[in-house]
Coordinates of N, CA and C and ligand atoms in Angstrom, one line a residue:
M115 N -14.9 -15.3 9.7 CA -13.5 -14.9 9.2 C -13.6 -13.7 8.3
K116 N -13.1 -12.5 8.9 CA -13.2 -11.3 8.1 C -11.8 -11.0 7.4
T117 N -11.9 -10.8 6.1 CA -10.8 -10.6 5.4 C -10.8 -9.2 4.9
I118 N -9.8 -8.4 5.0 CA -9.8 -7.1 4.5 C -8.8 -6.9 3.4
L119 N -9.0 -6.2 2.4 CA -8.1 -6.0 1.3 C -7.5 -4.5 1.4
Y120 N -6.2 -4.6 1.4 CA -5.3 -3.3 1.4 C -4.8 -3.1 0.1
P121 N -5.4 -2.4 -0.9 CA -5.0 -2.3 -2.2 C -4.0 -1.0 -2.3
G122 N -3.2 -1.0 -3.2 CA -2.3 0.1 -3.4 C -1.1 -0.1 -4.4
S123 N -0.3 0.9 -4.8 CA 0.7 0.8 -5.7 C 2.0 0.2 -5.0
F124 N 2.2 0.6 -3.9 CA 3.3 0.3 -3.0 C 4.6 0.3 -3.7
D125 N 4.8 1.5 -4.4 CA 6.1 1.6 -5.2 C 7.1 2.6 -4.6
P126 N 7.6 2.3 -3.5 CA 7.7 1.2 -2.7 C 6.8 1.2 -1.4
V127 N 6.8 0.1 -0.7 CA 6.0 0.2 0.6 C 6.8 1.1 1.5
T128 N 6.1 1.9 2.4 CA 6.7 2.8 3.3 C 6.4 2.4 4.7
N129 N 6.9 3.2 5.7 CA 6.6 2.8 7.1 C 5.1 3.2 7.4
G130 N 4.5 4.1 6.6 CA 3.2 4.5 6.8 C 2.3 3.4 6.4
H131 N 2.5 2.8 5.3 CA 1.7 1.6 4.8 C 1.8 0.5 5.9
L132 N 3.0 0.4 6.5 CA 3.1 -0.7 7.4 C 2.4 -0.4 8.7
D133 N 2.4 0.9 9.1 CA 1.6 1.2 10.1 C 0.1 0.9 10.0
I134 N -0.4 1.2 8.9 CA -1.8 0.9 8.4 C -2.0 -0.6 8.6
T135 N -1.0 -1.4 8.0 CA -1.1 -2.8 8.0 C -1.3 -3.5 9.4
K136 N -0.3 -2.9 10.3 CA -0.3 -3.5 11.7 C -1.6 -3.2 12.4
R137 N -2.1 -2.0 12.2 CA -3.3 -1.6 12.8 C -4.6 -2.5 12.3
A138 N -4.5 -2.7 11.0 CA -5.6 -3.4 10.4 C -5.4 -5.0 10.9
S139 N -4.3 -5.4 11.0 CA -4.1 -6.9 11.4 C -4.5 -7.2 12.8
R140 N -4.7 -6.0 13.6 CA -5.1 -6.2 15.0 C -6.6 -6.3 15.0
I141 N -7.2 -5.9 14.0 CA -8.8 -5.7 14.0 C -9.4 -6.9 13.2
F142 N -8.8 -7.2 12.1 CA -9.4 -8.3 11.1 C -8.7 -9.6 11.3
D143 N -9.4 -10.6 10.9 CA -8.8 -12.0 10.9 C -7.5 -12.1 10.0
K144 N -7.8 -11.4 8.7 CA -6.8 -11.6 7.7 C -6.8 -10.2 6.9
V145 N -5.5 -9.8 6.7 CA -5.3 -8.7 5.9 C -4.6 -9.1 4.6
V146 N -5.1 -8.8 3.4 CA -4.3 -9.0 2.2 C -4.0 -7.8 1.5
I147 N -2.5 -7.6 1.5 CA -2.0 -6.5 0.9 C -2.0 -6.8 -0.7
A148 N -2.7 -6.0 -1.4 CA -3.0 -6.3 -2.9 C -2.2 -5.2 -3.7
V149 N -1.1 -5.7 -4.3 CA -0.3 -4.7 -5.2 C -1.1 -4.6 -6.6
A150 N -1.5 -3.3 -7.0 CA -2.1 -3.1 -8.4 C -1.1 -3.3 -9.3
M151 N -1.3 -4.0 -10.3 CA -0.4 -4.4 -11.3 C -0.2 -3.1 -12.3
N152 N -1.2 -2.4 -12.6 CA -0.9 -1.4 -13.6 C -1.4 0.1 -13.1
A153 N -1.3 0.3 -11.8 CA -1.7 1.5 -11.2 C -0.7 2.7 -11.7
E154 N 0.5 2.4 -11.5 CA 1.6 3.4 -11.9 C 2.0 3.4 -13.4
K155 N 2.0 4.6 -13.9 CA 2.5 4.6 -15.3 C 3.9 4.3 -15.5
D156 N 4.7 4.9 -14.6 CA 6.2 4.8 -14.7 C 6.8 4.3 -13.5
P157 N 6.4 3.1 -12.9 CA 6.9 2.7 -11.7 C 8.4 2.3 -11.6
L158 N 8.9 2.6 -10.3 CA 10.4 2.3 -10.1 C 10.5 0.8 -10.0
F159 N 9.7 0.1 -9.3 CA 9.7 -1.3 -9.2 C 8.6 -2.1 -9.9
T160 N 9.1 -3.2 -10.4 CA 8.0 -4.0 -11.0 C 7.0 -4.6 -10.0
P161 N 5.9 -5.1 -10.5 CA 5.1 -5.7 -9.4 C 5.6 -6.8 -8.6
P162 N 6.4 -7.8 -9.3 CA 7.1 -8.7 -8.6 C 8.1 -8.4 -7.6
E163 N 8.8 -7.2 -7.9 CA 9.8 -6.6 -6.9 C 9.0 -6.0 -5.8
R164 N 7.9 -5.3 -6.1 CA 7.2 -4.7 -5.0 C 6.6 -5.8 -4.0
I165 N 6.2 -6.9 -4.6 CA 5.6 -8.0 -3.7 C 6.7 -8.7 -2.9
E166 N 7.9 -8.8 -3.5 CA 9.1 -9.4 -2.8 C 9.3 -8.5 -1.6
M167 N 9.5 -7.1 -1.8 CA 9.8 -6.2 -0.7 C 8.7 -6.4 0.4
L168 N 7.4 -6.4 0.0 CA 6.3 -6.4 0.9 C 6.3 -7.8 1.8
Q169 N 6.6 -8.8 1.0 CA 6.6 -10.2 1.7 C 7.8 -10.2 2.8
E170 N 9.0 -9.7 2.4 CA 10.1 -9.7 3.2 C 9.8 -8.9 4.5
V171 N 9.3 -7.7 4.4 CA 9.0 -6.8 5.5 C 7.8 -7.4 6.4
V172 N 6.9 -7.9 5.8 CA 5.7 -8.6 6.4 C 6.4 -9.8 7.3
R173 N 7.2 -10.5 6.6 CA 7.8 -11.6 7.4 C 8.7 -11.1 8.5
R174 N 9.4 -10.0 8.4 CA 10.3 -9.6 9.4 C 9.5 -9.1 10.6
L175 N 8.3 -8.5 10.3 CA 7.5 -8.0 11.4 C 6.6 -9.0 12.0
E176 N 6.8 -10.2 11.5 CA 6.0 -11.3 12.1 C 4.5 -11.2 12.3
L177 N 3.9 -10.6 11.0 CA 2.5 -10.4 11.1 C 1.8 -11.7 10.4
G178 N 1.5 -12.6 11.3 CA 0.9 -13.9 10.7 C -0.2 -13.9 10.0
N179 N -1.1 -13.0 10.2 CA -2.4 -12.9 9.5 C -2.3 -11.9 8.3
V180 N -1.2 -11.6 7.8 CA -1.1 -10.6 6.7 C -0.5 -11.4 5.4
E181 N -1.3 -11.3 4.4 CA -0.7 -11.9 3.1 C -0.4 -10.9 2.0
V182 N 0.4 -11.2 1.0 CA 0.8 -10.2 0.1 C 0.4 -10.8 -1.3
S183 N -0.3 -10.1 -2.0 CA -0.6 -10.6 -3.3 C -0.6 -9.5 -4.4
M184 N -1.2 -9.8 -5.6 CA -1.4 -8.6 -6.5 C -2.8 -8.8 -7.2
F185 N -3.1 -7.8 -7.9 CA -4.4 -7.9 -8.6 C -4.2 -7.0 -10.0
D186 N -5.0 -7.4 -10.9 CA -5.0 -6.8 -12.2 C -6.4 -6.4 -12.5
G187 N -6.6 -5.2 -13.2 CA -7.9 -4.8 -13.5 C -8.6 -4.0 -12.3
L188 N -9.9 -4.2 -12.2 CA -10.6 -3.4 -11.2 C -10.5 -3.9 -9.8
L189 N -10.4 -3.0 -9.0 CA -10.4 -3.3 -7.4 C -11.6 -4.0 -7.1
V190 N -12.8 -3.6 -7.5 CA -14.1 -4.3 -7.1 C -14.0 -5.7 -7.4
N191 N -13.3 -6.1 -8.5 CA -13.2 -7.5 -8.9 C -12.3 -8.3 -7.9
A192 N -11.3 -7.5 -7.5 CA -10.3 -8.2 -6.6 C -10.9 -8.5 -5.3
L193 N -11.8 -7.7 -4.9 CA -12.6 -8.0 -3.6 C -13.2 -9.4 -3.6
A194 N -13.8 -9.8 -4.6 CA -14.4 -11.0 -4.7 C -13.3 -12.2 -4.9
Q195 N -12.3 -11.9 -5.7 CA -11.1 -12.7 -5.9 C -10.5 -13.1 -4.5
F196 N -10.4 -12.2 -3.5 CA -9.8 -12.6 -2.3 C -10.7 -12.8 -1.2
Q197 N -12.1 -12.9 -1.5 CA -13.1 -13.1 -0.7 C -13.0 -12.1 0.6
A198 N -12.8 -10.8 0.3 CA -12.7 -9.8 1.2 C -13.9 -9.2 1.5
S199 N -14.1 -8.6 2.8 CA -15.4 -8.1 3.2 C -15.4 -6.7 2.7
A200 N -14.2 -6.0 2.8 CA -14.2 -4.5 2.5 C -12.7 -4.2 2.1
V201 N -12.6 -2.9 1.6 CA -11.3 -2.4 1.3 C -10.8 -1.4 2.3
I202 N -9.5 -1.5 2.7 CA -9.0 -0.5 3.7 C -8.0 0.4 2.9
R203 N -8.1 1.7 3.3 CA -7.2 2.7 2.7 C -6.7 3.6 3.9
G204 N -5.5 4.1 3.8 CA -4.9 4.9 4.7 C -5.3 6.4 4.4
L205 N -5.6 7.2 5.5 CA -5.8 8.6 5.2 C -4.8 9.4 5.9
R206 N -3.8 10.0 5.4 CA -2.8 10.7 6.0 C -3.1 12.2 6.4
A207 N -3.8 12.8 5.6 CA -4.2 14.2 5.9 C -5.5 14.5 5.0
V208 N -6.0 15.7 5.3 CA -7.3 16.1 4.6 C -7.0 16.2 3.1
S209 N -5.9 16.4 2.6 CA -5.5 16.4 1.2 C -5.7 15.0 0.5
D210 N -5.7 14.0 1.2 CA -6.0 12.6 0.7 C -7.4 12.4 0.6
F211 N -8.3 13.2 1.4 CA -9.7 12.9 1.4 C -10.4 12.9 0.1
E212 N -10.2 13.9 -0.7 CA -11.0 14.1 -1.9 C -10.8 12.9 -2.9
Y213 N -9.5 12.6 -3.1 CA -9.3 11.4 -4.0 C -9.8 10.1 -3.5
E214 N -9.7 9.9 -2.2 CA -10.1 8.7 -1.6 C -11.6 8.6 -1.6
F215 N -12.3 9.8 -1.3 CA -13.8 9.8 -1.2 C -14.3 9.5 -2.6
Q216 N -13.7 10.1 -3.6 CA -14.1 9.9 -4.9 C -14.0 8.3 -5.4
M217 N -12.8 7.9 -5.0 CA -12.5 6.5 -5.4 C -13.6 5.4 -4.6
A218 N -13.8 5.7 -3.3 CA -14.6 4.8 -2.5 C -16.0 4.8 -3.1
L219 N -16.6 6.1 -3.5 CA -17.9 6.2 -4.0 C -18.1 5.6 -5.4
M220 N -17.0 5.7 -6.2 CA -17.1 5.1 -7.5 C -17.0 3.6 -7.5
N221 N -16.1 3.1 -6.6 CA -16.1 1.6 -6.4 C -17.5 1.1 -5.9
R222 N -18.2 1.8 -5.1 CA -19.5 1.5 -4.6 C -20.5 1.6 -5.7
E223 N -20.3 2.4 -6.6 CA -21.2 2.6 -7.8 C -20.9 1.4 -8.7
L224 N -19.7 0.9 -8.8 CA -19.4 -0.3 -9.7 C -20.0 -1.6 -9.1
N225 N -19.8 -1.6 -7.7 CA -20.3 -2.7 -6.9 C -20.8 -2.4 -5.6
D226 N -22.2 -2.4 -5.3 CA -22.9 -1.8 -4.3 C -22.3 -2.5 -2.9
K227 N -21.7 -3.7 -3.0 CA -21.1 -4.4 -1.9 C -19.7 -3.8 -1.5
C228 N -19.0 -3.0 -2.3 CA -17.7 -2.6 -2.1 C -17.7 -1.5 -1.1
E229 N -17.5 -1.8 0.1 CA -17.3 -0.8 1.2 C -15.8 -0.5 1.4
T230 N -15.6 0.9 1.6 CA -14.2 1.3 1.9 C -14.1 1.7 3.4
L231 N -13.1 1.2 4.0 CA -12.9 1.7 5.5 C -11.6 2.5 5.4
F232 N -11.5 3.7 6.3 CA -10.3 4.4 6.3 C -9.6 4.4 7.8
M233 N -8.3 4.3 7.7 CA -7.5 4.3 8.8 C -6.5 5.4 8.8
M234 N -6.4 6.1 10.0 CA -5.4 7.1 10.0 C -4.0 6.5 10.5
P235 N -2.9 6.7 9.9 CA -1.6 6.3 10.4 C -1.2 7.2 11.5
S236 N -0.2 6.8 12.2 CA 0.4 7.6 13.3 C 0.9 8.9 12.6
P237 N 0.6 10.0 13.3 CA 0.9 11.4 12.8 C 2.5 11.4 12.2
E238 N 3.4 10.7 12.8 CA 4.7 10.8 12.3 C 4.9 10.3 10.8
Y239 N 3.9 9.6 10.3 CA 3.9 9.2 8.8 C 3.0 10.1 8.0
S240 N 2.4 11.1 8.5 CA 1.4 11.9 7.8 C 2.0 12.6 6.4
F241 N 3.3 12.8 6.6 CA 3.9 13.3 5.4 C 4.8 12.4 4.4
V242 N 4.7 11.1 4.8 CA 5.4 10.2 4.0 C 4.7 9.5 2.9
S243 N 5.3 9.6 1.7 CA 4.7 9.0 0.6 C 5.7 8.3 -0.2
S244 N 5.4 7.4 -1.1 CA 6.3 6.6 -1.9 C 6.9 7.6 -2.9
R245 N 6.1 8.5 -3.5 CA 6.6 9.5 -4.5 C 7.8 10.3 -3.9
L246 N 7.6 10.8 -2.6 CA 8.6 11.7 -2.0 C 9.8 10.9 -1.7
I247 N 9.7 9.6 -1.3 CA 10.8 8.9 -0.9 C 11.7 8.5 -2.2
K248 N 11.0 8.3 -3.3 CA 11.8 8.0 -4.6 C 12.5 9.3 -5.0
E249 N 11.8 10.5 -4.8 CA 12.5 11.7 -5.2 C 13.6 12.1 -4.4
I250 N 13.5 11.7 -3.0 CA 14.6 12.1 -2.0 C 15.7 11.2 -2.4
A251 N 15.6 9.9 -2.6 CA 16.6 8.8 -2.9 C 17.3 9.2 -4.3
R252 N 16.5 9.6 -5.3 CA 17.0 10.1 -6.6 C 18.0 11.1 -6.4
C253 N 17.7 12.1 -5.4 CA 18.7 13.2 -5.3 C 19.6 13.0 -4.1
G254 N 19.8 11.8 -3.8 CA 20.9 11.4 -2.7 C 20.6 11.7 -1.3
G255 N 19.3 12.0 -1.0 CA 19.0 12.2 0.4 C 18.8 11.0 1.3
D256 N 18.6 11.1 2.6 CA 18.4 10.1 3.5 C 17.0 9.5 3.5
I257 N 16.7 8.4 3.2 CA 15.4 7.8 3.2 C 15.2 6.8 4.4
N258 N 16.2 6.4 5.2 CA 16.1 5.5 6.3 C 15.0 5.8 7.2
P259 N 14.7 7.0 7.6 CA 13.6 7.2 8.5 C 12.2 6.9 8.0
F260 N 12.1 6.6 6.7 CA 10.7 6.5 6.1 C 10.3 5.1 5.6
V261 N 11.3 4.2 5.4 CA 11.1 3.0 4.9 C 11.9 1.9 5.7
P262 N 11.4 0.6 5.8 CA 12.3 -0.4 6.4 C 13.6 -0.4 5.9
P263 N 14.7 -1.0 6.6 CA 16.0 -1.0 6.1 C 16.1 -1.9 4.8
F264 N 15.3 -2.9 4.7 CA 15.5 -3.8 3.5 C 15.0 -3.0 2.3
V265 N 13.9 -2.3 2.5 CA 13.5 -1.5 1.3 C 14.3 -0.4 1.0
A266 N 15.0 0.3 2.0 CA 15.9 1.3 1.8 C 17.0 0.7 0.9
D267 N 17.5 -0.4 1.1 CA 18.6 -1.1 0.4 C 18.1 -1.3 -1.0
C268 N 16.9 -1.7 -1.3 CA 16.4 -2.1 -2.7 C 16.3 -0.8 -3.4
I269 N 15.9 0.4 -2.7 CA 15.7 1.6 -3.4 C 17.2 2.1 -3.9
R270 N 18.2 2.1 -2.9 CA 19.5 2.5 -3.2 C 20.1 1.7 -4.3
D271 N 19.9 0.5 -4.3 CA 20.4 -0.6 -5.3 C 19.7 -0.1 -6.6
K272 N 18.5 0.2 -6.8 CA 17.8 0.6 -7.9 C 18.4 1.9 -8.5
F273 N 18.6 2.9 -7.6 CA 19.2 4.1 -8.2 C 20.7 4.0 -8.5
S274 N 21.4 3.0 -7.9 CA 22.6 2.9 -8.2 C 22.9 2.3 -9.8
K275 N 21.8 1.6 -10.2 CA 21.8 1.0 -11.5 C 21.3 1.9 -12.6
H276 N 20.5 3.0 -12.1 CA 19.9 3.9 -13.1 C 20.9 4.9 -13.8
Ligands
LIG186 O1 -1.4 3.5 -3.8 P1 -2.3 4.1 -4.7 O2 -1.6 4.4 -6.1 O3 -3.0 5.4 -4.2 O4 -3.5 3.0 -5.1 C1 -4.5 3.3 -6.0 C2 -5.2 2.0 -6.3 C3 -4.3 1.0 -6.9 C4 -5.9 1.5 -5.0 C5 -6.3 2.3 -7.4 O5 -5.6 3.0 -8.5 C6 -7.1 1.1 -8.0 O6 -8.0 0.6 -7.3 N1 -6.6 0.7 -9.2 C7 -7.3 -0.4 -9.7 C8 -8.1 -0.1 -10.9 C9 -9.5 0.4 -10.5 O7 -10.3 -0.3 -9.9 N2 -9.7 1.7 -10.8 C10 -11.0 2.4 -10.4 C11 -10.9 3.0 -9.0 S1 -12.4 3.8 -8.8

């Protein structure tokens, strides 16, 4: 039974994250999407809100071997917590590489068993990021092409209260 851990801020989850999740779910027995509790300094959504959105979209996609959870502290410790064999991260473009490479090697320095695997999302998501989606929504732009409808509603709801 191979479990893979897919960690991130997911503030909020995007179609790009879901593309990676679907691809990983076809390869591994179990995918655990792990929301980092304290990764973002000034998040739009609380960790429970991010988990709720992820759970809802995973349920709607009928991905039976995908679970959503959260972790606090170091990623290398979360790997053991979820009995995962490795970490998966998405690489959208070369610009992601430096940060990801550094993080993967640092995690392996902290725990020699912590391997990181990279997957490329479909090119149509190569420019999609949670940060840009929040900025577009804040300025009243159309975010529908980049996030699932349920998430788009949650984002609009958030900004209508801000
Ligand atoms: O979606 P993000 O913000 O790019 O995800 C980054 C994340 C959450 C995977 C990273 O910040 C992380 O692993 N945080 C947990 C704390 C940790 O282990 N930091 C050391 C990384 S070398």
